Coordinates of C-alpha atoms and ligand atoms in Angstrom, one line a residue:
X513 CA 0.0 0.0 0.0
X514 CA 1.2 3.3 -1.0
X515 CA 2.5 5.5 2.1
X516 CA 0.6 8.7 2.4
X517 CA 1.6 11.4 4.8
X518 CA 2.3 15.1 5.2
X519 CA 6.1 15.3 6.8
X520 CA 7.4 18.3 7.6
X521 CA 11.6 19.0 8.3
X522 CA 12.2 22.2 10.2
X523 CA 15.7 23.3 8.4
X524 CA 17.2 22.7 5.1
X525 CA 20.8 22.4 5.5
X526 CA 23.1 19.7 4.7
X527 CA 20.6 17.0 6.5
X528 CA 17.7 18.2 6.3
X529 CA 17.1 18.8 2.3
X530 CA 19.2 15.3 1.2
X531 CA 17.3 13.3 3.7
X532 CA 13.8 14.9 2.8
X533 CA 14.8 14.8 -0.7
X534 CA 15.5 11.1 -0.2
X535 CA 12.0 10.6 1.6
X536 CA 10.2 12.8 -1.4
X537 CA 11.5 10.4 -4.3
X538 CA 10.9 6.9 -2.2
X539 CA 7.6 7.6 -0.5
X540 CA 5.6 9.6 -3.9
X541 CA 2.5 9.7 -2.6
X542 CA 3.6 11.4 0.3
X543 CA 3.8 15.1 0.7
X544 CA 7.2 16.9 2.0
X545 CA 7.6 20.3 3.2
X546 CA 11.1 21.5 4.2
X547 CA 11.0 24.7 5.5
X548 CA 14.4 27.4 7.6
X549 CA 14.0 30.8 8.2
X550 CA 16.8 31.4 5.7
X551 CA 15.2 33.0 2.5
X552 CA 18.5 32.7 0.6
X553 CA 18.7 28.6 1.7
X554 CA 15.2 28.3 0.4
X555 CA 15.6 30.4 -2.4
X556 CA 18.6 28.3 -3.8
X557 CA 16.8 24.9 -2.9
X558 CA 14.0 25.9 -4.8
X559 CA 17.0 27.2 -7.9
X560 CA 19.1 25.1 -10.1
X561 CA 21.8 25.7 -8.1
X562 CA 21.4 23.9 -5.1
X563 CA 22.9 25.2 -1.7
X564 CA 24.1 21.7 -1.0
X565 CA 26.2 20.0 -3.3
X566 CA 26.1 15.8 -3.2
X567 CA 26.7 13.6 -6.1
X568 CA 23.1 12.6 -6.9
X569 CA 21.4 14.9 -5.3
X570 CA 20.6 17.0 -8.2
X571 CA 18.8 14.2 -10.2
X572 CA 17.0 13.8 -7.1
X573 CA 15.6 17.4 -6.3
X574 CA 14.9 17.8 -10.1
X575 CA 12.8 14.4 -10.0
X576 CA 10.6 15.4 -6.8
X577 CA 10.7 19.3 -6.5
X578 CA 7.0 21.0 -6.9
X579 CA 5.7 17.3 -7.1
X580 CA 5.4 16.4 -3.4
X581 CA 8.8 18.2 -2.2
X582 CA 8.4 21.7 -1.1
X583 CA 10.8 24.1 0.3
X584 CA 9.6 27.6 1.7
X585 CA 10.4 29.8 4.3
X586 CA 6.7 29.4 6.1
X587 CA 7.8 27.6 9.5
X588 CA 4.4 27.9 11.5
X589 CA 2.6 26.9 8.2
X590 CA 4.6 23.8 8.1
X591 CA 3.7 23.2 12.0
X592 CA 0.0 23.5 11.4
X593 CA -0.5 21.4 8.7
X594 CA 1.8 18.8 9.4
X595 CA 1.6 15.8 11.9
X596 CA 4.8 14.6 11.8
X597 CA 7.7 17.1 12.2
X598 CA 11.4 16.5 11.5
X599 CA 14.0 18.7 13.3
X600 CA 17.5 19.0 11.0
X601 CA 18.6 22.6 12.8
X602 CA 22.6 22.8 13.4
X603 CA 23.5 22.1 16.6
X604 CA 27.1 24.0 17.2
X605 CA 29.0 24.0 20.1
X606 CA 28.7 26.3 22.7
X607 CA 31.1 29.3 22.8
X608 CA 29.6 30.5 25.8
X609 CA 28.7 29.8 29.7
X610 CA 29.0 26.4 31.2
X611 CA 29.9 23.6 29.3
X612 CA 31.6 26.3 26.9
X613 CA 33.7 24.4 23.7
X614 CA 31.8 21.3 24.8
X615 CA 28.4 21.1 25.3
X616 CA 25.7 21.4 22.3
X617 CA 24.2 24.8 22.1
X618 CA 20.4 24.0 22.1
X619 CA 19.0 27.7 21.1
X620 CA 18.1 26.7 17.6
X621 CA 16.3 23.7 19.1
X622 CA 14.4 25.3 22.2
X623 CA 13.2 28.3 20.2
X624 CA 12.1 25.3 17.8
X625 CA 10.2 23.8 20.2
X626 CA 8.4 27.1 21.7
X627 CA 7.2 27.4 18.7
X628 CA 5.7 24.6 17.7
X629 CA 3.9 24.9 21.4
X630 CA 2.9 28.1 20.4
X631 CA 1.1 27.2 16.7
X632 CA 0.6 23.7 16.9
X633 CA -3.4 22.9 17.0
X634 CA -3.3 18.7 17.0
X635 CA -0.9 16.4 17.9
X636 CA 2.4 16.0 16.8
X637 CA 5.4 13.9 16.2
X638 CA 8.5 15.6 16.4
X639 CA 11.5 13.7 15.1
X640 CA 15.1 15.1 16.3
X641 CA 17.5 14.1 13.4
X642 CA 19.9 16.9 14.1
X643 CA 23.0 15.3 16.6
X644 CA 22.1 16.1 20.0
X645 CA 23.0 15.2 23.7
X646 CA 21.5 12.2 25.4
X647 CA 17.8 13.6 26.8
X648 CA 17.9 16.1 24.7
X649 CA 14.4 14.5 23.6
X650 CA 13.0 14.5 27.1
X651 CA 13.9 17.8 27.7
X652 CA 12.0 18.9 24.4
X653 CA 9.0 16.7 25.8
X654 CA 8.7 18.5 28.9
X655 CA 8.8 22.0 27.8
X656 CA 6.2 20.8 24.3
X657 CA 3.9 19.1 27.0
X658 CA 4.0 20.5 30.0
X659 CA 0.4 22.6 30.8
X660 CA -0.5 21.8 27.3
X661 CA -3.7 20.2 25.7
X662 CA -2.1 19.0 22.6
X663 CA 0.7 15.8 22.9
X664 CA 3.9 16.1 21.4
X665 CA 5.7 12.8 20.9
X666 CA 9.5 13.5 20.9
X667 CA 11.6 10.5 18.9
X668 CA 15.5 10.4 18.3
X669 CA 16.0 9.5 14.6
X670 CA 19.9 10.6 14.1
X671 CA 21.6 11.0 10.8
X672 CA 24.8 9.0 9.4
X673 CA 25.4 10.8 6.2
X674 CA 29.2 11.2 5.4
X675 CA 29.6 14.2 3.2
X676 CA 30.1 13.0 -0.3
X677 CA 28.3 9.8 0.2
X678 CA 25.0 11.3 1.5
X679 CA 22.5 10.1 -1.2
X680 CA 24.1 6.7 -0.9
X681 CA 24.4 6.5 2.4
X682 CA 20.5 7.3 2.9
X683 CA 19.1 4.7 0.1
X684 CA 21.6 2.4 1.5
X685 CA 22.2 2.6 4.8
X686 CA 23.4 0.2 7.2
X687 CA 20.9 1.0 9.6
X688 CA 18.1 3.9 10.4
X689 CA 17.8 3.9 14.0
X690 CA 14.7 5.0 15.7
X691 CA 14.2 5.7 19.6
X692 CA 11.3 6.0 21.3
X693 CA 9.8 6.4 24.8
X694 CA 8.1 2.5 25.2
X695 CA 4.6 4.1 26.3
X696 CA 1.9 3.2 24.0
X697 CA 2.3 6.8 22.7
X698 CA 5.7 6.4 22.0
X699 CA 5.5 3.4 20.1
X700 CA 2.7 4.1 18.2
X701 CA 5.1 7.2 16.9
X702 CA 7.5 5.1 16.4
X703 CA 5.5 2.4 14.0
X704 CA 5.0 5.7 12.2
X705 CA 8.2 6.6 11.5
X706 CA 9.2 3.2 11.0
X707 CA 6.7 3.0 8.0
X708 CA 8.2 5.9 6.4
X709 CA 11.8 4.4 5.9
X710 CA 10.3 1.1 5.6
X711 CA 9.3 2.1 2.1
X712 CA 12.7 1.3 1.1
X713 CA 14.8 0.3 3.6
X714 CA 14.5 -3.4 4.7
X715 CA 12.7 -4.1 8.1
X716 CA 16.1 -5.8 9.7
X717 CA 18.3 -2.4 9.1
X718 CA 15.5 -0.4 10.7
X719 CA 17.1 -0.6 14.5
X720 CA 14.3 0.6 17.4
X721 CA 15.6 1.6 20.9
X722 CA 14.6 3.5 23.6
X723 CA 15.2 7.6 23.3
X724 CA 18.4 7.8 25.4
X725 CA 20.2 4.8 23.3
X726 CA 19.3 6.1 19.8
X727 CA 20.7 9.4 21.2
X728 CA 24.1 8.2 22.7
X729 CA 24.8 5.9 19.6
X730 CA 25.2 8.6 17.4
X731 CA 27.9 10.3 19.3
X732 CA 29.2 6.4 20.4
X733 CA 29.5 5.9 16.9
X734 CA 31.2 8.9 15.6
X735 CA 33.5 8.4 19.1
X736 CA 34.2 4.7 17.2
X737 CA 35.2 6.0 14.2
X738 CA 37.1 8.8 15.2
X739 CA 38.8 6.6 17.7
X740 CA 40.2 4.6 14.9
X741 CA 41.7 7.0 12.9
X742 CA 43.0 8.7 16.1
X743 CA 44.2 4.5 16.9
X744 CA 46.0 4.4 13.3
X745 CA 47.5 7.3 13.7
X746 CA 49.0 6.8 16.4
X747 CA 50.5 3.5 15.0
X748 CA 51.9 5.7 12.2
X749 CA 54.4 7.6 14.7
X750 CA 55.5 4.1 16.1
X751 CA 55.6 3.3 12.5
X752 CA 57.8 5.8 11.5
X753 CA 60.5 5.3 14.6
X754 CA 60.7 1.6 13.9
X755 CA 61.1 0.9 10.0
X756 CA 57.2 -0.7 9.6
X757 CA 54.8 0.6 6.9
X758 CA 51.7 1.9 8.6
X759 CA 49.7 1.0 5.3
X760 CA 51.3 -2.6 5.5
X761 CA 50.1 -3.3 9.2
X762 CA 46.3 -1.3 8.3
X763 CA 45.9 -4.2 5.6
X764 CA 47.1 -7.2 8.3
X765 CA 45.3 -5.5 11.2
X766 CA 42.6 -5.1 9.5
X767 CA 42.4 -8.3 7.5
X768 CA 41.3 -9.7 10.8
X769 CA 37.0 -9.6 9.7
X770 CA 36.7 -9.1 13.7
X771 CA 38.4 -5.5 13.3
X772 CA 37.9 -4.7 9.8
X773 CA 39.7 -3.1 6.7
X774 CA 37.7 0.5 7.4
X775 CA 38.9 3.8 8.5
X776 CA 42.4 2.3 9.0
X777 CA 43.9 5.2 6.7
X778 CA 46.8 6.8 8.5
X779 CA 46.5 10.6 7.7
X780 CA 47.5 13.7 8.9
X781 CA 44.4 13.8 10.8
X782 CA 40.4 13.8 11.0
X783 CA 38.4 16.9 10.2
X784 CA 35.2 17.7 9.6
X785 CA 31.7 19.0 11.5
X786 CA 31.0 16.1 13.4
X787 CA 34.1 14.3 15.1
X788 CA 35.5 16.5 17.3
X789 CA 31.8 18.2 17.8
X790 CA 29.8 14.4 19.0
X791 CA 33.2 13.3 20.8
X792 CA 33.4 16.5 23.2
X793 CA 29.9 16.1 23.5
X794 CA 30.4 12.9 25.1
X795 CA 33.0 14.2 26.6
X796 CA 31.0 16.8 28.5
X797 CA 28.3 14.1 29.2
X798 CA 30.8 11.8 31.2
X799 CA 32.0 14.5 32.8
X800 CA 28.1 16.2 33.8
X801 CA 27.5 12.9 35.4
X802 CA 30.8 12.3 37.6
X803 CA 32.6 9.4 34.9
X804 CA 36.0 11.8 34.7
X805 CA 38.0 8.3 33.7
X806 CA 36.0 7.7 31.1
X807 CA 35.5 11.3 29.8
X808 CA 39.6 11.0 29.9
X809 CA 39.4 8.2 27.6
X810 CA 37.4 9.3 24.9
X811 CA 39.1 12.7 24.8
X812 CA 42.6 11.4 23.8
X813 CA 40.6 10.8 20.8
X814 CA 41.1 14.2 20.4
X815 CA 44.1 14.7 21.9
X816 CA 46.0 12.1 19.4
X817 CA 44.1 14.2 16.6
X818 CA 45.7 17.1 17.7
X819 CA 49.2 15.7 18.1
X820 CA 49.0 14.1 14.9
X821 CA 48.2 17.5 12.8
X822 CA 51.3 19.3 15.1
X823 CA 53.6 16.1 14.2
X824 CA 53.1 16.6 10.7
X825 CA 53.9 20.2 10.8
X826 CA 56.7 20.1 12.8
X827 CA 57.9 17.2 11.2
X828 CA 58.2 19.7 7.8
X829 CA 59.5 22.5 9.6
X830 CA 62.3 20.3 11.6
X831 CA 63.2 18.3 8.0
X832 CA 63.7 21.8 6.8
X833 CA 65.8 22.7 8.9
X834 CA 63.8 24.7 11.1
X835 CA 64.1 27.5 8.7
X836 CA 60.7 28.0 6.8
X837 CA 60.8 31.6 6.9
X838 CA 60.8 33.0 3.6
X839 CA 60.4 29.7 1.4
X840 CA 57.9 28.8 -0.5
X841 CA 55.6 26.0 0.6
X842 CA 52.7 24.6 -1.6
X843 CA 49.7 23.1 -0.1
X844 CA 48.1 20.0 -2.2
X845 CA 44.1 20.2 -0.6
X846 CA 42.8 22.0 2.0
X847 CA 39.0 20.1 2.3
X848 CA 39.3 18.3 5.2
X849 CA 38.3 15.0 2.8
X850 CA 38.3 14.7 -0.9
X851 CA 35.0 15.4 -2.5
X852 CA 34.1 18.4 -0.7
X853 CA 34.5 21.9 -0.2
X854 CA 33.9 21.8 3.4
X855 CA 37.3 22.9 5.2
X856 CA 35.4 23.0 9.2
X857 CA 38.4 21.7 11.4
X858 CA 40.0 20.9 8.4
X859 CA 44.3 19.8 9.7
X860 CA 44.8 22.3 6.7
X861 CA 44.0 24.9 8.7
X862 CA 46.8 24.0 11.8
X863 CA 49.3 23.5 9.1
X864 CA 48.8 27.1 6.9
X865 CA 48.7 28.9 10.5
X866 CA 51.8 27.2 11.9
X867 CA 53.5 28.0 8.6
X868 CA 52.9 31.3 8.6
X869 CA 53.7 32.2 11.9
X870 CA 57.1 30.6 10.8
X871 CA 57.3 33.4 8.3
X872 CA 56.8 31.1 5.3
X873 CA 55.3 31.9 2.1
X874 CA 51.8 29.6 1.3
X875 CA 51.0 28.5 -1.8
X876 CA 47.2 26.5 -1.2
X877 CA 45.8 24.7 -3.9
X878 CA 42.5 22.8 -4.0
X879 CA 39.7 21.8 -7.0
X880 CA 37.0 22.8 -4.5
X881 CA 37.8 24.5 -1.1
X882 CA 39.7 27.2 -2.2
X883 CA 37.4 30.2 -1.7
X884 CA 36.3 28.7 2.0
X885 CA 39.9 28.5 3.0
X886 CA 40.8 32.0 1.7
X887 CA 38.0 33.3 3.8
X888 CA 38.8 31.8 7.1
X889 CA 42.5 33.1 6.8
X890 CA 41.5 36.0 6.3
X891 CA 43.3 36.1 3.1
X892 CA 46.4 37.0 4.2
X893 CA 49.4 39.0 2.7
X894 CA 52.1 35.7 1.9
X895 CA 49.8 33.3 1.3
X896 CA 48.8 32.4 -2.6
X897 CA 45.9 30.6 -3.6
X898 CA 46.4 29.3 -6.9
X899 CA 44.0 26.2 -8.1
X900 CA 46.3 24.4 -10.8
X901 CA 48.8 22.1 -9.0
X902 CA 51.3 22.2 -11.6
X903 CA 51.0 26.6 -11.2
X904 CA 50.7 26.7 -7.1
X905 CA 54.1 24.4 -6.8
X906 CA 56.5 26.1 -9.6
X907 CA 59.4 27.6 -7.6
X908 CA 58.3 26.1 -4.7
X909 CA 60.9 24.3 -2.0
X910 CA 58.1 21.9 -0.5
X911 CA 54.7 20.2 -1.3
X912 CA 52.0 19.1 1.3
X913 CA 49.5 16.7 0.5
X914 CA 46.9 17.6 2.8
X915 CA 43.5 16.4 1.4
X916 CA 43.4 12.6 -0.7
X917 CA 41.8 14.2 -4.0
X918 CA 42.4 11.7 -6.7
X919 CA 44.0 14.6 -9.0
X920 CA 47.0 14.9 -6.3
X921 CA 47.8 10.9 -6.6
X922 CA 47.7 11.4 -10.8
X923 CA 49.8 14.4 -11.2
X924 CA 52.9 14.3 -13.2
X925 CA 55.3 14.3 -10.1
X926 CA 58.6 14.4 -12.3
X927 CA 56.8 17.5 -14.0
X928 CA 56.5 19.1 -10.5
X929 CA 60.0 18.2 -9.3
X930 CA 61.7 20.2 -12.5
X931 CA 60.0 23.5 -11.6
X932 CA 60.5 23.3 -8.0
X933 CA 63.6 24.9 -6.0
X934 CA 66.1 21.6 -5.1
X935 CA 66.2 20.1 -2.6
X936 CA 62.8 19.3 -3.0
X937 CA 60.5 18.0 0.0
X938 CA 57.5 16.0 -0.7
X939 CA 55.4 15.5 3.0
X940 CA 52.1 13.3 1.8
X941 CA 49.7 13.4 4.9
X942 CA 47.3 10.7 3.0
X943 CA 49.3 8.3 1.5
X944 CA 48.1 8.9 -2.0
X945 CA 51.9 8.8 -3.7
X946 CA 53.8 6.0 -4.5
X947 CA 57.1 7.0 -2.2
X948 CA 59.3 5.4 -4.1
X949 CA 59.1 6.6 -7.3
X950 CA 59.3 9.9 -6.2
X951 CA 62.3 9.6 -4.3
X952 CA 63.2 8.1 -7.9
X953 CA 63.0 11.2 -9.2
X954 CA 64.9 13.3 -6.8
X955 CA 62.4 14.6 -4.5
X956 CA 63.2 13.9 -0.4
X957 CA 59.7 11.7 0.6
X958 CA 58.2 12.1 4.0
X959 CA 54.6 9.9 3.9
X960 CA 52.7 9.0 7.2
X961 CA 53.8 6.0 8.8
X962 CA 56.4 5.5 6.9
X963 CA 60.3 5.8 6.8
X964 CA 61.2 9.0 5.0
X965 CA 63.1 8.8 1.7
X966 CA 66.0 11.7 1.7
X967 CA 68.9 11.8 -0.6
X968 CA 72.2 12.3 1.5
Ligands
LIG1183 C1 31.2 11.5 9.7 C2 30.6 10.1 9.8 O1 31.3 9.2 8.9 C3 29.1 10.2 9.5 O2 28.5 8.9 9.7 C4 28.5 11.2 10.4 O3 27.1 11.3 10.3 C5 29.1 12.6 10.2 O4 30.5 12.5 10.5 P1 32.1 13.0 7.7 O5 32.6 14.0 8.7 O6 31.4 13.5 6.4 O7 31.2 11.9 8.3 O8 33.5 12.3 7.2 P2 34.2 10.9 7.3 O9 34.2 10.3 5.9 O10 33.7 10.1 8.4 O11 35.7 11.4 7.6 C6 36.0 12.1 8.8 C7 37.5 12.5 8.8 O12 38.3 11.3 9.1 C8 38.0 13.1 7.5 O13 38.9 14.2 7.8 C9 38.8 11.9 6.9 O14 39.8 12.4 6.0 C10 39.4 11.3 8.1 N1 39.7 9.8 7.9 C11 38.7 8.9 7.6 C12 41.0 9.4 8.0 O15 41.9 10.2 8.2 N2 41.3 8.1 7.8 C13 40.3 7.2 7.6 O16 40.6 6.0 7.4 C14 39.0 7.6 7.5

């Protein structure tokens, strides 16, 4: 039987329009409003120019948009008229008060809330999809419900989307997971939501659990993932003092099918919106309820994040001679992953700054994040942002491969080596080069994990 509802998602930013885009094309008969307060946001969602960009999402919009997906600015409209309510607002962290660089800021989502107290005329399901604290939900219930006639039903549903593979990852995911309070109320809410994703996703990846699980998963499972690239990395340094290949022991590590062959790529770090956000989150929750071991624990995470984007740095500075000032460095990528042009907590960012407070003179390249990084240095005097590779590194003493776009492991590196100032270094914080062949060609190699390659 066809599903029919009227869904609303409150915010169309990088989860909200992909996942109601998603729901639009899979559920047709069902009618999806996606509504912000930004007119611009709307305006380009409802353009051909999307404010989100995600391989397939195009196709997607273009298939659904004025058919039963709608995007508009009117929020209280939305409220009315719709029963079931998704929340996709950005939850940043707090740069303010208690729980300061830590703890989500909630404002979006209480002002939310207030005001779907203060519109809504029948009962509602309000779906949190946005990453938020554990009882975040509850919290919402009690200021929806309390002295009011109408009930609101609050359910965790929390994204998984990895930039890049965001249309992908929400026809195919591994799992949607649902939590619910286990009243009668609750799960009947739940069964709803359920439905919805059980359109196309398969009944036995569609994971229910109470509120407070669905909740801490999310920010359990970015810990997990996070934690292994913070685990590799670490293995990289040992790599490097001892003469083993970090790439080598990532393949027999994780050939074991207990561990697992994913997320065992040695880099110069993690970036991104949601690792270091969802681990200090955690962080701060450990810490709210007295577990200061554990709190410990998961914030090494971060701590060996941090040492491994100030390794690689100083490791190009010290095999310099600890004389940077005045030479010209190129930086390959500055995205803090290939396929975007998202640079938020980017390692690219660590390593320009340190460079140019050692008086160096930047070169950044990258096919997409160019105009985000220029902004948040503030485009400064010394610093050059030139987009061709072969361009940015002419005259240069040094390359950095910061970000693993495919064009940076296809270049013509024997091209680049004759129009660069000899020595030449080559520091490859992604493994994306083959080390050997470029020490072939004259250049000194320095690759994570690995033994670096100088000419004597
Ligand atoms: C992540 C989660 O994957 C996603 O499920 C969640 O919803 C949002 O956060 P994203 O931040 O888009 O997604 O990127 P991801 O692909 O997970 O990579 C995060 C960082 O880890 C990147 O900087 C990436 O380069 C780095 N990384 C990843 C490594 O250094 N090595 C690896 O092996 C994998």
């Amino acid at each position: 039987m066809a599903l029919q509802k009227k869904i609303a998602c409150i915010g169309a930013g990088y989860v909200g329009g992909p996942t109601m885009s998603v729901i639009a094309k899979q559920c047709p008969d069902s009618i999806i409003t996606v509504v912000d307060i930004n007119q611009e946001r709307i305006d380009a969602w409802n353009s051909d120019t999307l404010p989100v960009y995600e391989p397939g999402l195009d196709e997607i919009v273009k298939a659904v948009r004025g058919k039963n997906l709608f995007f508009s600015t009117e929020v209280e409209k939305a409220i009315v008229e719709n029963d079931i309510i998704f929340i996709a607002v950005n939850t940043p962290t707090k740069d303010y008060g208690v729980g300061k660089n830590m703890a989500a800021d909630l404002q979006h989502w209480e002002v939310i809330a207030r005001q779907i107290r203060k519109v809504a005329k029948s009962d509602k399901i309000i779906i949190e999809k946005s990453t938020l604290p554990v009882k975040t939900a509850e919290a919402m219930e009690t200021i929806l419900n309390t002295g009011s006639t109408i009930h609101f039903e609050v359910l965790s549903n929390p994204e998984f989307l990895a930039e890049g593979s965001a249309i992908r990852d929400l026809l195919e995911p591994d799992r949607v997971l649902i939590g619910s309070r286990e009243t009668t109320s609750g799960q009947r809410a739940r069964d709803e939501v359920v439905k919805i994703y059980n359109a196309w996703v398969p009944k036995d990846r569609i994971i229910t659990t109470n509120t407070f699980s669905s909740e801490l998963s999310k920010l359990v499972s970015n810990t997990f993932l996070a934690q292994r690239v913070s685990s590799i990395n670490a293995i990289s340094a040992v790599c490097e003092a001892t003469g083993a290949d970090v790439q080598e022991v990532a393949k027999a590590v994780g050939a074991d099918s207990r561990i697992g062959n994913k997320f065992l790529n040695a880099s110069v770090g993690f970036g991104g919106s949601c690792f270091r956000k969802d681990i200090l989150n955690l962080v701060y929750i450990c810490r709210m309820h007295h577990l200061h071991e554990i709190a410990t624990y998961f914030e090494n995470v971060i701590n060996m994040n941090n040492y491994q984007q100030q390794r690689f740095v100083d490791n190009v500075i010290r095999s310099m001679f600890n004389t940077v000032a005045g030479r010209k460095i190129c930086m390959f990528g500055c995205a803090f992953k290939a396929n975007t042009d998202d640079i938020r907590d980017t390692p690219a960012l660590l390593v320009a700054r340190t460079l140019m407070s050692e008086k160096a003179n930047l070169v950044i390249s990258d096919p997409k994040a160019m105009e985000n990084m220029k902004a948040e240095l503030g485009n400064p005097k010394h610093v050059l942002f030139v987009e061709d590779p072969y361009e940015a590194a002419n005259d240069c003493h040094a390359i950095l491969i910061l970000t693993e776009w495919e064009l940076y492991a296809k270049l013509d590196y024997q091209k680049l080596f004759n129009s660069m100032i000899k020595p030449a270094y080559l520091f490859d914080g992604r493994n994306i080069i083959n080390p050997k062949a470029c020490y072939e060609i004259g250049f000194n190699v320095y690759s994570i994990g690995k033994e670096a390659l100088i000419h004597r």
